[in-house]
PDB file of N, CA and C in Angstrom:
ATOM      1  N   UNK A   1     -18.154 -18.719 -29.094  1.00 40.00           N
ATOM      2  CA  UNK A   1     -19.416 -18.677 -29.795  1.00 40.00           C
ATOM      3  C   UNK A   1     -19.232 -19.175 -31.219  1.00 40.00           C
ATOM      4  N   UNK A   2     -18.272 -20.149 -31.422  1.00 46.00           N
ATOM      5  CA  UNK A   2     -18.030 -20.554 -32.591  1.00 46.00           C
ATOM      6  C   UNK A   2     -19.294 -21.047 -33.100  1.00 46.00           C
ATOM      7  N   UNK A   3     -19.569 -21.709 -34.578  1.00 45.00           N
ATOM      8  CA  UNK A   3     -20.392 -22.492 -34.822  1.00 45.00           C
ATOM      9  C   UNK A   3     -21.768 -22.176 -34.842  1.00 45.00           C
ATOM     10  N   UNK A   4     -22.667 -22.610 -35.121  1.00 47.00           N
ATOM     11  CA  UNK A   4     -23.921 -22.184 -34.766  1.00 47.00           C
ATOM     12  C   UNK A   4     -24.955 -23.151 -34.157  1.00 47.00           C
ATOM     13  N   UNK A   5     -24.194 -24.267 -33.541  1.00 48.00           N
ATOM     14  CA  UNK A   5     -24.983 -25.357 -32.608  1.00 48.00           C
ATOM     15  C   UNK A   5     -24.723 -25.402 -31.365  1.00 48.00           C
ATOM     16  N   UNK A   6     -24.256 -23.820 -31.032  1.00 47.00           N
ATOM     17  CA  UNK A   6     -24.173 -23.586 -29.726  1.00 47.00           C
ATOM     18  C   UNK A   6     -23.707 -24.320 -28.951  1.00 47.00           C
ATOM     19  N   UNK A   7     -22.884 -25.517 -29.039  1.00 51.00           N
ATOM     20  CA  UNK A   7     -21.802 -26.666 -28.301  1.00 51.00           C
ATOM     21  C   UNK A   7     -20.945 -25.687 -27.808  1.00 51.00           C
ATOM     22  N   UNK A   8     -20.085 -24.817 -28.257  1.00 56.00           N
ATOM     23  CA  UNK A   8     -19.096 -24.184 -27.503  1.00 56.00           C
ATOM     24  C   UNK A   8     -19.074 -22.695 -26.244  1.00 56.00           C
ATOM     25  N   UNK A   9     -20.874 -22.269 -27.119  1.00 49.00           N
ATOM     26  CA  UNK A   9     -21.158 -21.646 -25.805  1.00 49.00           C
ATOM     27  C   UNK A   9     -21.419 -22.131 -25.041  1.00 49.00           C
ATOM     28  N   UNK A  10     -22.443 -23.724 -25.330  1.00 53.00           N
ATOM     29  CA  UNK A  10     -22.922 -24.402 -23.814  1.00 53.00           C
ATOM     30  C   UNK A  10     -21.698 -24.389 -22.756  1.00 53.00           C
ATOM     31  N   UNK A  11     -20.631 -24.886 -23.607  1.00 54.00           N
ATOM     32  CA  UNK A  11     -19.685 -25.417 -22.320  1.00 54.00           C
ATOM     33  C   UNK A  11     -19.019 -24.356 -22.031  1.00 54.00           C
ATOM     34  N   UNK A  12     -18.705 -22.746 -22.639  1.00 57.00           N
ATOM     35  CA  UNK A  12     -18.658 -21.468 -21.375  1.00 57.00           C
ATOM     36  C   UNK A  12     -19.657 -21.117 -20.626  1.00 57.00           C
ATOM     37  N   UNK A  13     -21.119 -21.642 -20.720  1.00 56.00           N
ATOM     38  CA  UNK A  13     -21.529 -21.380 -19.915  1.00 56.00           C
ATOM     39  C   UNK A  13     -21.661 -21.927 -18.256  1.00 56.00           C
ATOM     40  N   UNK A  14     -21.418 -23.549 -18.934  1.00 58.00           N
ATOM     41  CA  UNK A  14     -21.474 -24.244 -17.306  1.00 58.00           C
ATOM     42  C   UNK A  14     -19.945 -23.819 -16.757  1.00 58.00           C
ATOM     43  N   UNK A  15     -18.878 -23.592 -17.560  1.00 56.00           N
ATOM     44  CA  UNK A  15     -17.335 -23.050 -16.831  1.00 56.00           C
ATOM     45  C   UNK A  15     -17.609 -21.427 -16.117  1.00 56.00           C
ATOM     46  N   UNK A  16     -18.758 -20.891 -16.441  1.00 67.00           N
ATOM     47  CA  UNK A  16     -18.980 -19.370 -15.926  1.00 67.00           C
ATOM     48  C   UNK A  16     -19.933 -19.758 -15.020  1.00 67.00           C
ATOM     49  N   UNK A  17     -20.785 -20.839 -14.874  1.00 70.00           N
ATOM     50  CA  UNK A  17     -21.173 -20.653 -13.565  1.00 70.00           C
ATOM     51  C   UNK A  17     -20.433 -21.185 -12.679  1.00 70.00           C
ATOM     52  N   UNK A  18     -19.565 -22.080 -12.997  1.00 71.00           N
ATOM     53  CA  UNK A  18     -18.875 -22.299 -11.234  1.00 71.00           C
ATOM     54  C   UNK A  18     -17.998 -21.208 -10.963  1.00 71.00           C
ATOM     55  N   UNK A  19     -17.559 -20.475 -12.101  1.00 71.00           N
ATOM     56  CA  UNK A  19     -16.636 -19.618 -11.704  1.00 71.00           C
ATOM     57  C   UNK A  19     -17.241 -18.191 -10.852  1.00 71.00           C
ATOM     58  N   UNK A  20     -18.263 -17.843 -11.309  1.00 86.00           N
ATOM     59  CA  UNK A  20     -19.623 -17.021 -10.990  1.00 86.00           C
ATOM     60  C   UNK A  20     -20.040 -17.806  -9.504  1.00 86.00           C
ATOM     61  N   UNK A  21     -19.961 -18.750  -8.843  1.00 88.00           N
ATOM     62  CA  UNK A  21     -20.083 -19.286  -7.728  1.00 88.00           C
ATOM     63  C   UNK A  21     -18.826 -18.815  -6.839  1.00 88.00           C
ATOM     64  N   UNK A  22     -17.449 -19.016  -7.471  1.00 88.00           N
ATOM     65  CA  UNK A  22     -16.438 -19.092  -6.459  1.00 88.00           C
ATOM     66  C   UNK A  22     -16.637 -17.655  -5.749  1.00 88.00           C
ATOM     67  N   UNK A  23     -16.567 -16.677  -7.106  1.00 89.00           N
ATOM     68  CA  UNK A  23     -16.556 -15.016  -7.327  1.00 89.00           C
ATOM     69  C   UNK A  23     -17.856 -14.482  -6.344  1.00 89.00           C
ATOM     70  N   UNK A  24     -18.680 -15.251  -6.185  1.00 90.00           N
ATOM     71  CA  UNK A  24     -19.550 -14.944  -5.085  1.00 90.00           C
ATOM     72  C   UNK A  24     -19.404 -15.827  -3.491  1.00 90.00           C
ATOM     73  N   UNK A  25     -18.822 -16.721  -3.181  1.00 91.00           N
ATOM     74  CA  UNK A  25     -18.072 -17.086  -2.158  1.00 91.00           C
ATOM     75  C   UNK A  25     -17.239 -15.800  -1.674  1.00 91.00           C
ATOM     76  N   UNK A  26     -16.153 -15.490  -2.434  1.00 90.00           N
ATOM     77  CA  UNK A  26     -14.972 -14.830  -2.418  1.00 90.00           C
ATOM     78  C   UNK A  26     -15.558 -13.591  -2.033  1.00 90.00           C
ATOM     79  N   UNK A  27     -16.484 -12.869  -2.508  1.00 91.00           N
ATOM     80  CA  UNK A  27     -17.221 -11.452  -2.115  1.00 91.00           C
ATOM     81  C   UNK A  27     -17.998 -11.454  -1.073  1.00 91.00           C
ATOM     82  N   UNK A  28     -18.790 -12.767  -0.696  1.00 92.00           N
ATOM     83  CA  UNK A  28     -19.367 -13.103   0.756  1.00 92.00           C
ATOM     84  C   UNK A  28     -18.487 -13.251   1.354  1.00 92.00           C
ATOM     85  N   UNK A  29     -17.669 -14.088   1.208  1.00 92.00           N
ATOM     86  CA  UNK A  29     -16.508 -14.170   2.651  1.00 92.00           C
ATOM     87  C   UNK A  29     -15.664 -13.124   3.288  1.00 92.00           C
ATOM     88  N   UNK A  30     -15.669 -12.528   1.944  1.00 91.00           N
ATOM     89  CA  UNK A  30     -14.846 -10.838   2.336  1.00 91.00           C
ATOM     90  C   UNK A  30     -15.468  -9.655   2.840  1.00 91.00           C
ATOM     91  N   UNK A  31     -16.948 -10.131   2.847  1.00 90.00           N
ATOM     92  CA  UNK A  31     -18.201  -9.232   3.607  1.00 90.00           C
ATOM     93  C   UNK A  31     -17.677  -9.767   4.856  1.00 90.00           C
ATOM     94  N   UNK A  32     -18.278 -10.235   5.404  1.00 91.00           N
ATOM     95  CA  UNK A  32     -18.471 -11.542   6.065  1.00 91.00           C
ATOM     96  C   UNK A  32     -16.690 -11.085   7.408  1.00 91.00           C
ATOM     97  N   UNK A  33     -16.212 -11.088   6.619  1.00 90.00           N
ATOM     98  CA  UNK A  33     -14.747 -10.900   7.119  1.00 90.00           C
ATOM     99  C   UNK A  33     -14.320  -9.490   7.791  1.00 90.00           C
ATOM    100  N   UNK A  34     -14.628  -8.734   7.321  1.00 89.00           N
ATOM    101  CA  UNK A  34     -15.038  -7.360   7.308  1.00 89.00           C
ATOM    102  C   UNK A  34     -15.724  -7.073   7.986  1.00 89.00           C
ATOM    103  N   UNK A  35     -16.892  -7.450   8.488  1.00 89.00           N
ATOM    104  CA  UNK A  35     -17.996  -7.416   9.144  1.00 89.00           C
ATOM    105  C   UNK A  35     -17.580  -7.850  10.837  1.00 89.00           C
ATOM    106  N   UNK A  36     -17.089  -9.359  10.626  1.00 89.00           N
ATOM    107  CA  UNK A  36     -16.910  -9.809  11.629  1.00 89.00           C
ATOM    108  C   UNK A  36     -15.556  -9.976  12.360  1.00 89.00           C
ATOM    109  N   UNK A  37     -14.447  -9.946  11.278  1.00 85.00           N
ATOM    110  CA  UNK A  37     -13.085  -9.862  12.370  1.00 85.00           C
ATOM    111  C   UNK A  37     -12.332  -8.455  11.976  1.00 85.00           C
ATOM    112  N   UNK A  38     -12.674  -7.692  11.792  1.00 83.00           N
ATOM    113  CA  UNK A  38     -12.191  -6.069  11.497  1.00 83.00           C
ATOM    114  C   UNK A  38     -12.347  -5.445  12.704  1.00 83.00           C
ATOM    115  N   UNK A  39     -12.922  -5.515  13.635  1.00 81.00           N
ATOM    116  CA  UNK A  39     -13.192  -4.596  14.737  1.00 81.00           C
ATOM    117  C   UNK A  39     -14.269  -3.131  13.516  1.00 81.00           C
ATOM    118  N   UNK A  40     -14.997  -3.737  12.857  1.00 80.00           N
ATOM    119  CA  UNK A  40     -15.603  -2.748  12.138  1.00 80.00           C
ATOM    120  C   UNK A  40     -15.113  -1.869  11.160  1.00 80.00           C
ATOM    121  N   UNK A  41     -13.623  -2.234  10.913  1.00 82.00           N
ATOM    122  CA  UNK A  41     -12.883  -1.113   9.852  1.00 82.00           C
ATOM    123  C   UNK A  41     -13.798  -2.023   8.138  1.00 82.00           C
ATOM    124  N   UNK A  42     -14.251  -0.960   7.386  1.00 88.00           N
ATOM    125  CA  UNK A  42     -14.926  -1.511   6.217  1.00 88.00           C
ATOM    126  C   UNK A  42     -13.640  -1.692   5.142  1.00 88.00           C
ATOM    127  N   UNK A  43     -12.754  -1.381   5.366  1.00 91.00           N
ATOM    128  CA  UNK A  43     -11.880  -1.159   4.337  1.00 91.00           C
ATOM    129  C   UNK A  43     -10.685  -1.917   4.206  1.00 91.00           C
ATOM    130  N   UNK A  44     -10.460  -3.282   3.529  1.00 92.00           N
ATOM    131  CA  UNK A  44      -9.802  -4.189   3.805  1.00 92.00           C
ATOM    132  C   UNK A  44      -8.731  -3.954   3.776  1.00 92.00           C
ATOM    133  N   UNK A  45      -7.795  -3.096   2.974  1.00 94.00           N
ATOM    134  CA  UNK A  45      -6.550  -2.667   3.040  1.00 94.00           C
ATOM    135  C   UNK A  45      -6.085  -1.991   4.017  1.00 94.00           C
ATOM    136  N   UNK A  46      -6.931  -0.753   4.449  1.00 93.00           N
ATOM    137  CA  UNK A  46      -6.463  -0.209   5.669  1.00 93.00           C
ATOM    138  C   UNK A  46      -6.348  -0.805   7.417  1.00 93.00           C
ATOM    139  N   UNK A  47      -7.753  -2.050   6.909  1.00 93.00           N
ATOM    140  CA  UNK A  47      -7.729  -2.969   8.076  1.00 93.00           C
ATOM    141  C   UNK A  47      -6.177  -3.602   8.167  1.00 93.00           C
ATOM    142  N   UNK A  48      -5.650  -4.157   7.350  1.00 94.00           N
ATOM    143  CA  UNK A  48      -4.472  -4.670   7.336  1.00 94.00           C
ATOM    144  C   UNK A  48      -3.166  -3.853   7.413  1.00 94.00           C
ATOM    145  N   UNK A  49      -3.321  -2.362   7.024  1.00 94.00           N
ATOM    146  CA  UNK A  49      -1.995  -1.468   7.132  1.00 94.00           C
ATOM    147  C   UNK A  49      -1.819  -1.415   8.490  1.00 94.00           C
ATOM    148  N   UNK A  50      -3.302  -0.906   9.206  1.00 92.00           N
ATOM    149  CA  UNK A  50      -3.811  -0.962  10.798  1.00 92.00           C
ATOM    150  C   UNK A  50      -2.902  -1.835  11.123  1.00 92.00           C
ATOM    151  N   UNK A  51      -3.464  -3.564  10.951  1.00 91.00           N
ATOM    152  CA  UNK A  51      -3.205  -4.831  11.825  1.00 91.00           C
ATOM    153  C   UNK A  51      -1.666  -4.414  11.261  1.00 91.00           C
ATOM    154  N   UNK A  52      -0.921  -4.851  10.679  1.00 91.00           N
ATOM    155  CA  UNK A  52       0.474  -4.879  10.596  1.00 91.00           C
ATOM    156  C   UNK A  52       1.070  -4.229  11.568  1.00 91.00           C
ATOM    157  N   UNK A  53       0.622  -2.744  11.995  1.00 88.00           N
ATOM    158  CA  UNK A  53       1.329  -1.976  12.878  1.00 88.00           C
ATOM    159  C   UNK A  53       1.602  -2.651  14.039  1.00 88.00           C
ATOM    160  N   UNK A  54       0.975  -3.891  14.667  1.00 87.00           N
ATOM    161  CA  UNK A  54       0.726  -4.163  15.825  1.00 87.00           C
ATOM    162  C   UNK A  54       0.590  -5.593  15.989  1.00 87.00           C
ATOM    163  N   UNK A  55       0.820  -6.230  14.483  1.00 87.00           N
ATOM    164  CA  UNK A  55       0.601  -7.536  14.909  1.00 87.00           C
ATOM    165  C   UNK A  55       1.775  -8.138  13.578  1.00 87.00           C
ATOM    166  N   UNK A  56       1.829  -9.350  14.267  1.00 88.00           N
ATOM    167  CA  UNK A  56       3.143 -10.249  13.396  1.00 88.00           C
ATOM    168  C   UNK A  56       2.557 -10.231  12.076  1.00 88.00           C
ATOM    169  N   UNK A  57       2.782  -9.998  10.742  1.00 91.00           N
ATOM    170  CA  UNK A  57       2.565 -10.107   9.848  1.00 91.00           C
ATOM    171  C   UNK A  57       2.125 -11.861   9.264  1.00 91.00           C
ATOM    172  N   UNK A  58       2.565 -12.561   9.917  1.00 93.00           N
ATOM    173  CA  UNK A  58       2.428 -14.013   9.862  1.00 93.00           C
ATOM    174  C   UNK A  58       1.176 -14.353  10.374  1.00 93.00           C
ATOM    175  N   UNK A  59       0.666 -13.616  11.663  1.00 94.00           N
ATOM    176  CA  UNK A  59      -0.917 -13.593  11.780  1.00 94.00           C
ATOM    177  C   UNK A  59      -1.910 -12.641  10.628  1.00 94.00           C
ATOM    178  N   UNK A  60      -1.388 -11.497  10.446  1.00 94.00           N
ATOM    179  CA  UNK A  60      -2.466 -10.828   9.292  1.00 94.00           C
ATOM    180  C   UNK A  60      -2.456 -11.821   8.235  1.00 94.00           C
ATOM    181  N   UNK A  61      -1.974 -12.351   7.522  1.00 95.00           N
ATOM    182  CA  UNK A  61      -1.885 -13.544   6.588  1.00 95.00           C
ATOM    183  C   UNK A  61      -2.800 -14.842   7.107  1.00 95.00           C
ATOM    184  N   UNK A  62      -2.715 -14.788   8.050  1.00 95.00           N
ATOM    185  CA  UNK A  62      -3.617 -16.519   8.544  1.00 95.00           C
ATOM    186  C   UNK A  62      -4.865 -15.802   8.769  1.00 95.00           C
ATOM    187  N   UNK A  63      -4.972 -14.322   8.823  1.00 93.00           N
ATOM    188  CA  UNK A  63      -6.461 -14.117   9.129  1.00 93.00           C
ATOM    189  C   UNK A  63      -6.891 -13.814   7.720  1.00 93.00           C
ATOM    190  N   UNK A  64      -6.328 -13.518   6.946  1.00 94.00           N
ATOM    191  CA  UNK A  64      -6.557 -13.075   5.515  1.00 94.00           C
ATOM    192  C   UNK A  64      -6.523 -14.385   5.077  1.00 94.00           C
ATOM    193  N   UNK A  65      -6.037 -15.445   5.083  1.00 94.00           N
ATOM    194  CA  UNK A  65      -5.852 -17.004   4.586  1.00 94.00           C
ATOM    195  C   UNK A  65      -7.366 -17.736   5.258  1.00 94.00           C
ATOM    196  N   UNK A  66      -7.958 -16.776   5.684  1.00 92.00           N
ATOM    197  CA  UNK A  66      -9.393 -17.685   6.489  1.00 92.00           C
ATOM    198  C   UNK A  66     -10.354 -17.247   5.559  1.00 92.00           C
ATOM    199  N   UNK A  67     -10.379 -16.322   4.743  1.00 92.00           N
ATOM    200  CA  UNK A  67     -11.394 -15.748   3.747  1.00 92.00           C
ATOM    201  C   UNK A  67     -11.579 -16.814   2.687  1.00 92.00           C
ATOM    202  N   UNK A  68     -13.210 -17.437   2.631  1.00 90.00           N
ATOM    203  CA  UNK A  68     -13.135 -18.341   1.468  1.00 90.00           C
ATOM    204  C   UNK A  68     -12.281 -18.001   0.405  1.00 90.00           C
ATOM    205  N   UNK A  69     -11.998 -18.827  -0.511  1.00 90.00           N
ATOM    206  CA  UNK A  69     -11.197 -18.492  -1.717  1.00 90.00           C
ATOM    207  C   UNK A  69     -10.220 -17.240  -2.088  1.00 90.00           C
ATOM    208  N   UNK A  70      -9.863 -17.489  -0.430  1.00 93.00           N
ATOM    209  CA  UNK A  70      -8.688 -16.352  -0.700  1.00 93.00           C
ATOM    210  C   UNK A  70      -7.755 -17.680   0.227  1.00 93.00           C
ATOM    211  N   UNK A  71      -6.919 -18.389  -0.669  1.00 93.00           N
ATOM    212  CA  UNK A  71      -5.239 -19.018  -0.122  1.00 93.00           C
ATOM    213  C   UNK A  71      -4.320 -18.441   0.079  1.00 93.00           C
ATOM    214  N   UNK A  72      -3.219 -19.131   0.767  1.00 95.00           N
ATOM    215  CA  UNK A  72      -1.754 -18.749   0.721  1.00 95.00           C
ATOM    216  C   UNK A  72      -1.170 -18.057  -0.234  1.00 95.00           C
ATOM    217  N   UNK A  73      -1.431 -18.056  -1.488  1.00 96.00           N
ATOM    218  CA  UNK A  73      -1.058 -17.621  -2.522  1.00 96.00           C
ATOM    219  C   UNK A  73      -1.989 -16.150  -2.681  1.00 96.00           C
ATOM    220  N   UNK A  74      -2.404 -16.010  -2.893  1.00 94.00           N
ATOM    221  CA  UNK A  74      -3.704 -14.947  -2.479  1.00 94.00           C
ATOM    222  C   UNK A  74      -3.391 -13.855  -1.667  1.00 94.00           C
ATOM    223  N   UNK A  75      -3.541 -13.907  -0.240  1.00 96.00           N
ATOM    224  CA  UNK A  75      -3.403 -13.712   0.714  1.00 96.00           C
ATOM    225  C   UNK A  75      -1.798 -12.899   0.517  1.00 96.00           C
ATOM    226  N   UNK A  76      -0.729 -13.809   0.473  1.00 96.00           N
ATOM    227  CA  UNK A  76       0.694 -13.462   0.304  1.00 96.00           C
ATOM    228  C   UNK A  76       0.658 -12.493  -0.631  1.00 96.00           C
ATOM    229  N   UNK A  77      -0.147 -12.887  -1.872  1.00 96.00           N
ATOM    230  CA  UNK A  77       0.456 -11.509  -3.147  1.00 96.00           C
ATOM    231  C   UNK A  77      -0.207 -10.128  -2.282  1.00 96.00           C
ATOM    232  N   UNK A  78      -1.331 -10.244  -1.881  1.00 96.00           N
ATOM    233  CA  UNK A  78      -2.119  -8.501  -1.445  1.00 96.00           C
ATOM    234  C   UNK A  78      -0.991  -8.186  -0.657  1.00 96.00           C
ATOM    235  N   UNK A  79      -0.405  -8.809   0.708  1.00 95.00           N
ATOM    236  CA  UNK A  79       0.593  -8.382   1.754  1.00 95.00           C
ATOM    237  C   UNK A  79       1.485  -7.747   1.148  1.00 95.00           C
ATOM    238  N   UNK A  80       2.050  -8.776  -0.433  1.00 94.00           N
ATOM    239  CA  UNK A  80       3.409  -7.941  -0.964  1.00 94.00           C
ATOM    240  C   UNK A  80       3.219  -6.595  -1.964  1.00 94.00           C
ATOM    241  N   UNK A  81       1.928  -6.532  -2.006  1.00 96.00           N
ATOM    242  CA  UNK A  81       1.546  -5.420  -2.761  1.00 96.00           C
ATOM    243  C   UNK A  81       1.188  -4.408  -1.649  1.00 96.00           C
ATOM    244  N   UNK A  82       0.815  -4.666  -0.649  1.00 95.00           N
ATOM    245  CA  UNK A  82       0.572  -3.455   0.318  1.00 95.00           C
ATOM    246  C   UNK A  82       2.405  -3.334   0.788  1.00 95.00           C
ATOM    247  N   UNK A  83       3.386  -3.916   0.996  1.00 92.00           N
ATOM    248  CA  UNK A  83       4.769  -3.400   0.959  1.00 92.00           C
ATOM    249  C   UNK A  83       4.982  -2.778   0.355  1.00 92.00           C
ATOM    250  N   UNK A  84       4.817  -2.891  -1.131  1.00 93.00           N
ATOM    251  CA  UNK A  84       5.539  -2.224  -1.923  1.00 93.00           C
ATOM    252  C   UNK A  84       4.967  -0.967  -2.546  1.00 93.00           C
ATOM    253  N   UNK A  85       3.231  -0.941  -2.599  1.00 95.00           N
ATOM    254  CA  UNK A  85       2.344   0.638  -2.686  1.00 95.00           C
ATOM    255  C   UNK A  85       2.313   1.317  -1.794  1.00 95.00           C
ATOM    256  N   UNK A  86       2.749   1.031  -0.456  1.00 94.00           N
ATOM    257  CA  UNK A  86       2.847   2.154   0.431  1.00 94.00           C
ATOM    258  C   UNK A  86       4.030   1.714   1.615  1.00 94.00           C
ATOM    259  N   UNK A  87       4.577   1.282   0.700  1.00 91.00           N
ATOM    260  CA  UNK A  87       6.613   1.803   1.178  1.00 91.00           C
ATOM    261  C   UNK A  87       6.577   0.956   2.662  1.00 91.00           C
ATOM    262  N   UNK A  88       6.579   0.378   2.599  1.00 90.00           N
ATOM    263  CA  UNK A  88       6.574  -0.478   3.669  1.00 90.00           C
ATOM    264  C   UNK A  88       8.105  -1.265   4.194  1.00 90.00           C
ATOM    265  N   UNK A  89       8.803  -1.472   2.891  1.00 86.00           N
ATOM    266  CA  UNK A  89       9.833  -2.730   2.940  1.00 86.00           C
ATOM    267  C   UNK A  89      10.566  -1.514   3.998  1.00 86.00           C
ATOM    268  N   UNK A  90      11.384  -2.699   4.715  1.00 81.00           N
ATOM    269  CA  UNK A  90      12.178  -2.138   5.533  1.00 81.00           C
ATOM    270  C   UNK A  90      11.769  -2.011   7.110  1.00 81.00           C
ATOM    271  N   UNK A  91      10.369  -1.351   7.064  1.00 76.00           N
ATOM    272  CA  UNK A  91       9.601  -1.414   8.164  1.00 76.00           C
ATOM    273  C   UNK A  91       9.094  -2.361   8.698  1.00 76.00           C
ATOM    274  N   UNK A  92       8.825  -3.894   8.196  1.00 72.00           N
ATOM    275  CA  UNK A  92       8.327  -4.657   8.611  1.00 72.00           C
ATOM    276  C   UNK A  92       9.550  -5.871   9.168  1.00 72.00           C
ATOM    277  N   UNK A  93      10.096  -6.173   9.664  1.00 59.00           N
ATOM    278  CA  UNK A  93      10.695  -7.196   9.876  1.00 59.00           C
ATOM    279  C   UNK A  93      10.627  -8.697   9.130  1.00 59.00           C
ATOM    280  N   UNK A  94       9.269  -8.620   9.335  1.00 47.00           N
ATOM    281  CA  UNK A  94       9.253  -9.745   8.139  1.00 47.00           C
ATOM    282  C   UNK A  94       7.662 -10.363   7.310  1.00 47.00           C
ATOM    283  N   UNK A  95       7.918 -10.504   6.083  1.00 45.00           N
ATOM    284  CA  UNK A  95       6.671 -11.431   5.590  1.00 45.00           C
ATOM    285  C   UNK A  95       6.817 -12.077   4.676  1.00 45.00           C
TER     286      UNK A  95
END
């Protein structure tokens, strides 16, 4: 908000709406995701503590990697944070 010819807010504002676009992709798709490949669990973390028990960890990742604007990178950090907040390493063979 430098200045007072408003040039530097204009241009946070058009950088906050695309970003305000992705951030609403990302919250639809994770409805959306939830809704439709959860078997109805609302709760995305526990959906995935669930799926791990029973499925290759390499698939919970490609189904979590299908959520708009959630990538490989994305996707991978939540997995390694659900290892390591609820003690996981060791138990999983691999991710």
């Amino acid at each position: 908000m430098e200045g007072t010819d408003g040039g530097d807010l204009e241009g946070k504002k058009t950088f906050d709406r695309k970003a305000n676009l992705k951030d609403v992709k990302l919250v639809l798709g994770s409805l959306k995701f939830l809704l439709e490949r959860t078997d109805g669990q609302p709760n995305i973390v526990q959906w995935a503590l669930d799926s791990l028990q029973w499925a290759n960890p390499e698939d919970v990742h490609k189904k979590l990697d299908q959520i708009p604007q959630v990538g490989d990178k994305t996707a991978s950090l939540f997995l390694r944070d659900l290892v390591f907040d609820f003690d996981l390493e060791g138990k999983l063979e691999q991710l």
